[in-house]
Short mmCIF file of C-alpha atoms in Angstrom, two decimals:
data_model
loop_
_atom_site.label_atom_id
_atom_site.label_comp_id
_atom_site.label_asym_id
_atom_site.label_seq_id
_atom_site.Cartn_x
_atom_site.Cartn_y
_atom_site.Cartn_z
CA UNK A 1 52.49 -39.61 -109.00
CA UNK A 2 48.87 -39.32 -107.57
CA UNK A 3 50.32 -40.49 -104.26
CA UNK A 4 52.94 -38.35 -103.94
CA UNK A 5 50.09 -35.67 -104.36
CA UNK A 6 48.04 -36.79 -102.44
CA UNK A 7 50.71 -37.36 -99.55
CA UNK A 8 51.94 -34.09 -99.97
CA UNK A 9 48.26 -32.69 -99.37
CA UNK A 10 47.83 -34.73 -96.18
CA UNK A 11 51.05 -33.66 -95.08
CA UNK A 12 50.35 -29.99 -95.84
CA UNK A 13 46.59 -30.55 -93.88
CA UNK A 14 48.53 -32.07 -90.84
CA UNK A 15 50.81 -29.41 -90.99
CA UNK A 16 48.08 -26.68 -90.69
CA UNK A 17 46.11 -28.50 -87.75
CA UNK A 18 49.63 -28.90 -85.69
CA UNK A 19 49.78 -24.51 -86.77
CA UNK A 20 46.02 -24.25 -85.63
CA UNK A 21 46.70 -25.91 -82.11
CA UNK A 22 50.35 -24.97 -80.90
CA UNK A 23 51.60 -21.34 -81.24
CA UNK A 24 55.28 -21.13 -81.59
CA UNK A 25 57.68 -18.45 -80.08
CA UNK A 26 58.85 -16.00 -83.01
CA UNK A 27 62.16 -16.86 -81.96
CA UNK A 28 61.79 -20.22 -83.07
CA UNK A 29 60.47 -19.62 -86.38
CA UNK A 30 63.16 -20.06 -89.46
CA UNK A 31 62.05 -17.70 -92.32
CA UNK A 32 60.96 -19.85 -95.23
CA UNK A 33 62.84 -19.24 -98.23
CA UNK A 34 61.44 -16.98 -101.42
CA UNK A 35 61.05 -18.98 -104.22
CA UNK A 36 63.12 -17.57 -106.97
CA UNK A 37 60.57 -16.23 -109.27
CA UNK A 38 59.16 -14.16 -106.41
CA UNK A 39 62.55 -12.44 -105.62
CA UNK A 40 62.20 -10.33 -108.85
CA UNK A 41 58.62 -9.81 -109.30
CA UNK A 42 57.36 -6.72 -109.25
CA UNK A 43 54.46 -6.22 -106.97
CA UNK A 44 52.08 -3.48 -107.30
CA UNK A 45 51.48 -1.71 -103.83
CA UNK A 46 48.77 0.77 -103.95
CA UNK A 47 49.78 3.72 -102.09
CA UNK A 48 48.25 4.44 -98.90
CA UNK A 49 45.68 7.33 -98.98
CA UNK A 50 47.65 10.80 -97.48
CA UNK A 51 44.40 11.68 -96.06
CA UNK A 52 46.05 12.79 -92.26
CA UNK A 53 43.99 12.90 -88.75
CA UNK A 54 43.36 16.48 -88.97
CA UNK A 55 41.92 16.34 -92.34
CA UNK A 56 39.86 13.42 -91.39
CA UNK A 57 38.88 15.15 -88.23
CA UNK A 58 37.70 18.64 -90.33
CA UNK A 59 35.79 16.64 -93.10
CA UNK A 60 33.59 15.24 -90.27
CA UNK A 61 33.29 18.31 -88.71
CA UNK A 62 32.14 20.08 -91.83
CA UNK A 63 30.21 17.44 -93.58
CA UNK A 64 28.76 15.31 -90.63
CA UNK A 65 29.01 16.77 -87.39
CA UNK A 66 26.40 19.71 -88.58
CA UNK A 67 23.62 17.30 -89.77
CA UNK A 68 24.07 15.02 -86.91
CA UNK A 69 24.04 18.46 -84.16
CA UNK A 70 20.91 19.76 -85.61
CA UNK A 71 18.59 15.95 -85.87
CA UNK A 72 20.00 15.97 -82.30
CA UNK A 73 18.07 18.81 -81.51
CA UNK A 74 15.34 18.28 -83.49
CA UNK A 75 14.84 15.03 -81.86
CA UNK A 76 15.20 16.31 -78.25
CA UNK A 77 13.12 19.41 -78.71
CA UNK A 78 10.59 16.51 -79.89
CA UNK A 79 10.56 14.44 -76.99
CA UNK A 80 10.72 16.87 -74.11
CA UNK A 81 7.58 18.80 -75.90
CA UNK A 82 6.04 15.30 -76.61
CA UNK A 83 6.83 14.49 -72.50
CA UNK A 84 5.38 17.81 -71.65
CA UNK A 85 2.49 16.73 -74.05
CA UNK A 86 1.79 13.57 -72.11
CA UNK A 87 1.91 14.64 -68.56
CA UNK A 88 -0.29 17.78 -69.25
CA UNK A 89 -3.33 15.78 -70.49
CA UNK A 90 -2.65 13.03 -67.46
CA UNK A 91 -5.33 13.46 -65.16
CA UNK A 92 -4.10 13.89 -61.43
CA UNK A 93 -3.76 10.90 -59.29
CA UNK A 94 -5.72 11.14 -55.99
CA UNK A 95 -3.74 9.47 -52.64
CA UNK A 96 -5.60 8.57 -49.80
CA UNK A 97 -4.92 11.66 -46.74
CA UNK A 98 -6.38 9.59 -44.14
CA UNK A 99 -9.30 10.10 -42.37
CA UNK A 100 -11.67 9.79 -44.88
CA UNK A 101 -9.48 12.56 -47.04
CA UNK A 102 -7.95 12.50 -50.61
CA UNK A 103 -5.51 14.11 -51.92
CA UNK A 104 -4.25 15.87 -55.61
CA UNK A 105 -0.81 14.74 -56.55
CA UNK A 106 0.59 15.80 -59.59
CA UNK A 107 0.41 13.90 -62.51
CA UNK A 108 2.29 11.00 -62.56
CA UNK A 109 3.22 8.57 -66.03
CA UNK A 110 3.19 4.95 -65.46
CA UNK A 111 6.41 4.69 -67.95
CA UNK A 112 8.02 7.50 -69.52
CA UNK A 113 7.63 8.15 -73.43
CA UNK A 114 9.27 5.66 -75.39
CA UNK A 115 11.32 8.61 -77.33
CA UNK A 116 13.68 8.59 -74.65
CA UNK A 117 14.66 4.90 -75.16
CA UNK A 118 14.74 5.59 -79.36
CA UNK A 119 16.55 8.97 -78.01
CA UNK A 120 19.39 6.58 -76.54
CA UNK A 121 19.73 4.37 -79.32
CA UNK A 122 20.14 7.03 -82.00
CA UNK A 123 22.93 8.17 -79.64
CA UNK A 124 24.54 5.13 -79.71
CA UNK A 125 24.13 4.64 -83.68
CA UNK A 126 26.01 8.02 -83.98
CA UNK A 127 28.43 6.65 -81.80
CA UNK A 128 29.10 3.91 -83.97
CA UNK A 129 29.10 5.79 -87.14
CA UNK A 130 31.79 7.70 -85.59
CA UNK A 131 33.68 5.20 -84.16
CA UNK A 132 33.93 3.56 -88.08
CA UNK A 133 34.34 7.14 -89.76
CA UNK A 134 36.96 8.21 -87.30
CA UNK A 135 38.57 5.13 -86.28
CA UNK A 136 40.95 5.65 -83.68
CA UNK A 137 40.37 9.65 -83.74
CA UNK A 138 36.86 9.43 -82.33
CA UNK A 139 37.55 9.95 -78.98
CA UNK A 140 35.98 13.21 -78.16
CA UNK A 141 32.68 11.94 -80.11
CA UNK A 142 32.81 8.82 -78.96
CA UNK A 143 32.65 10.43 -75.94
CA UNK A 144 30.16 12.91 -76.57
CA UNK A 145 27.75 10.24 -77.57
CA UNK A 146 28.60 7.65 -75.06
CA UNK A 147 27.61 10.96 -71.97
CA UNK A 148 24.28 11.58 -74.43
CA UNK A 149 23.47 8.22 -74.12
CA UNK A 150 23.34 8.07 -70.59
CA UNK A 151 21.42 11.58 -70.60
CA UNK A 152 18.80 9.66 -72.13
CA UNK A 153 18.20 6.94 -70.40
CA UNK A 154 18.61 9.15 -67.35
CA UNK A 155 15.73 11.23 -68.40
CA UNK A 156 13.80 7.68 -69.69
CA UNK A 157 14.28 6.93 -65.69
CA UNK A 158 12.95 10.48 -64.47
CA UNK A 159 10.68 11.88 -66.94
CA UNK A 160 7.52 10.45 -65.69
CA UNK A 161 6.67 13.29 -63.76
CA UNK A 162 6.75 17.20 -64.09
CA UNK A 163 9.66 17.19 -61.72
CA UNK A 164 11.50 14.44 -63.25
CA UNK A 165 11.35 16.10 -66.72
CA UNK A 166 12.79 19.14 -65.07
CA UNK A 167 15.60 17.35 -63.29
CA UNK A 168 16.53 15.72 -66.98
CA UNK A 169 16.72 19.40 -68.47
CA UNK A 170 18.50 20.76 -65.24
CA UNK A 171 22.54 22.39 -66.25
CA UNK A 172 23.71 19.90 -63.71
CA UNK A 173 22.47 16.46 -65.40
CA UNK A 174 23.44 18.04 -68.81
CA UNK A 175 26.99 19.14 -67.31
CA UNK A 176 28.90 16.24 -68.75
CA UNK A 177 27.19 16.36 -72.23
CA UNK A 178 28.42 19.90 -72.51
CA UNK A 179 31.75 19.74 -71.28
CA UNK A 180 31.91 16.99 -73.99
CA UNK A 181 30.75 19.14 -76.62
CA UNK A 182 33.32 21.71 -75.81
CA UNK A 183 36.24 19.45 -75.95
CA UNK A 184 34.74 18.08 -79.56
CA UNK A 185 34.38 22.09 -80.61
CA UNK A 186 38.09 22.85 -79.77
CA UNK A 187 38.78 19.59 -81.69
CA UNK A 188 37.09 20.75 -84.45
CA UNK A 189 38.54 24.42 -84.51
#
């Protein structure tokens, strides 16, 4: 009796490996049969929860999308004042004229604030948390976060001068971001 077991375990081992390593066509696949016992059983199925898109999509934009707007800001307000900070108390770089001449240029950062970068990657946390809250109905805030995320790093790139931080707050690199947010307010509505 052991070795019938025990054969019958092999079997059902070799069996799996030959499943693991060939894939069959459906077509080719014979139902297996339902034991008996199983046919009347009752199984208990959980319903699943009636919660649609749209109510899904309006819980997010009540309880959520709020906070998440306003740390946004917070956190940008921060680092463009902290930028401004650091290139105000930068003393001027001098670049030889020629002929014996120097000249003032404006103050330049070797590397932009480091905000920027933790900017980007709060971005692309939120991004995340609404790619798992939304599931597939994240789009426009996927969206949104994916366009803030490049914002960021955009202004990481420029903000190392006075110019560059202007640039980064300019309506035309912020153009995407807020055709973005428009789409995710009409959503919302």
């Amino acid at each position: 009796m052991a070795y019938l077991k025990l054969g019958a375990g092999a079997l059902g081992l070799a069996l799996l490996a030959g499943c693991a390593t060939t894939t069959l066509h459906p077509s080719a696949a014979a139902p297996l049969p339902v034991p008996p016992v199983a046919r009347h059983a009752s199984v208990a199925v959980r319903p699943a929860p009636t919660s649609s898109s749209r109510s899904l999509l309006r819980r997010y934009a009540r309880n959520v999308w709020p906070k998440q707007e306003q740390m946004d800001q917070v956190l940008v307000i921060a680092c463009v004042r902290h930028t401004a900070y650091q290139l105000q108390h930068t003393a001027p770089a001098w670049a030889y004229a020629g002929k014996g001449r120097y000249q003032e240029e404006t103050p330049r950062l070797r590397l932009a604030p480091s905000c920027w970068n933790a900017l980007a990657k709060v971005f692309e946390n939120q991004e995340r948390g609404a790619v798992t809250t939304l599931g597939n109905h994240a789009a426009p805030v996927r969206r949104y976060y994916r366009d803030s995320t490049a914002w960021a790093l955009y202004c990481e790139s420029r903000a190392r001068t006075e110019t560059g931080l202007q640039e980064c707050l300019s309506p035309q690199a912020l153009t995407q971001v807020r055709m973005d947010r428009q789409r995710i307010s009409e959503d919302f509505d």
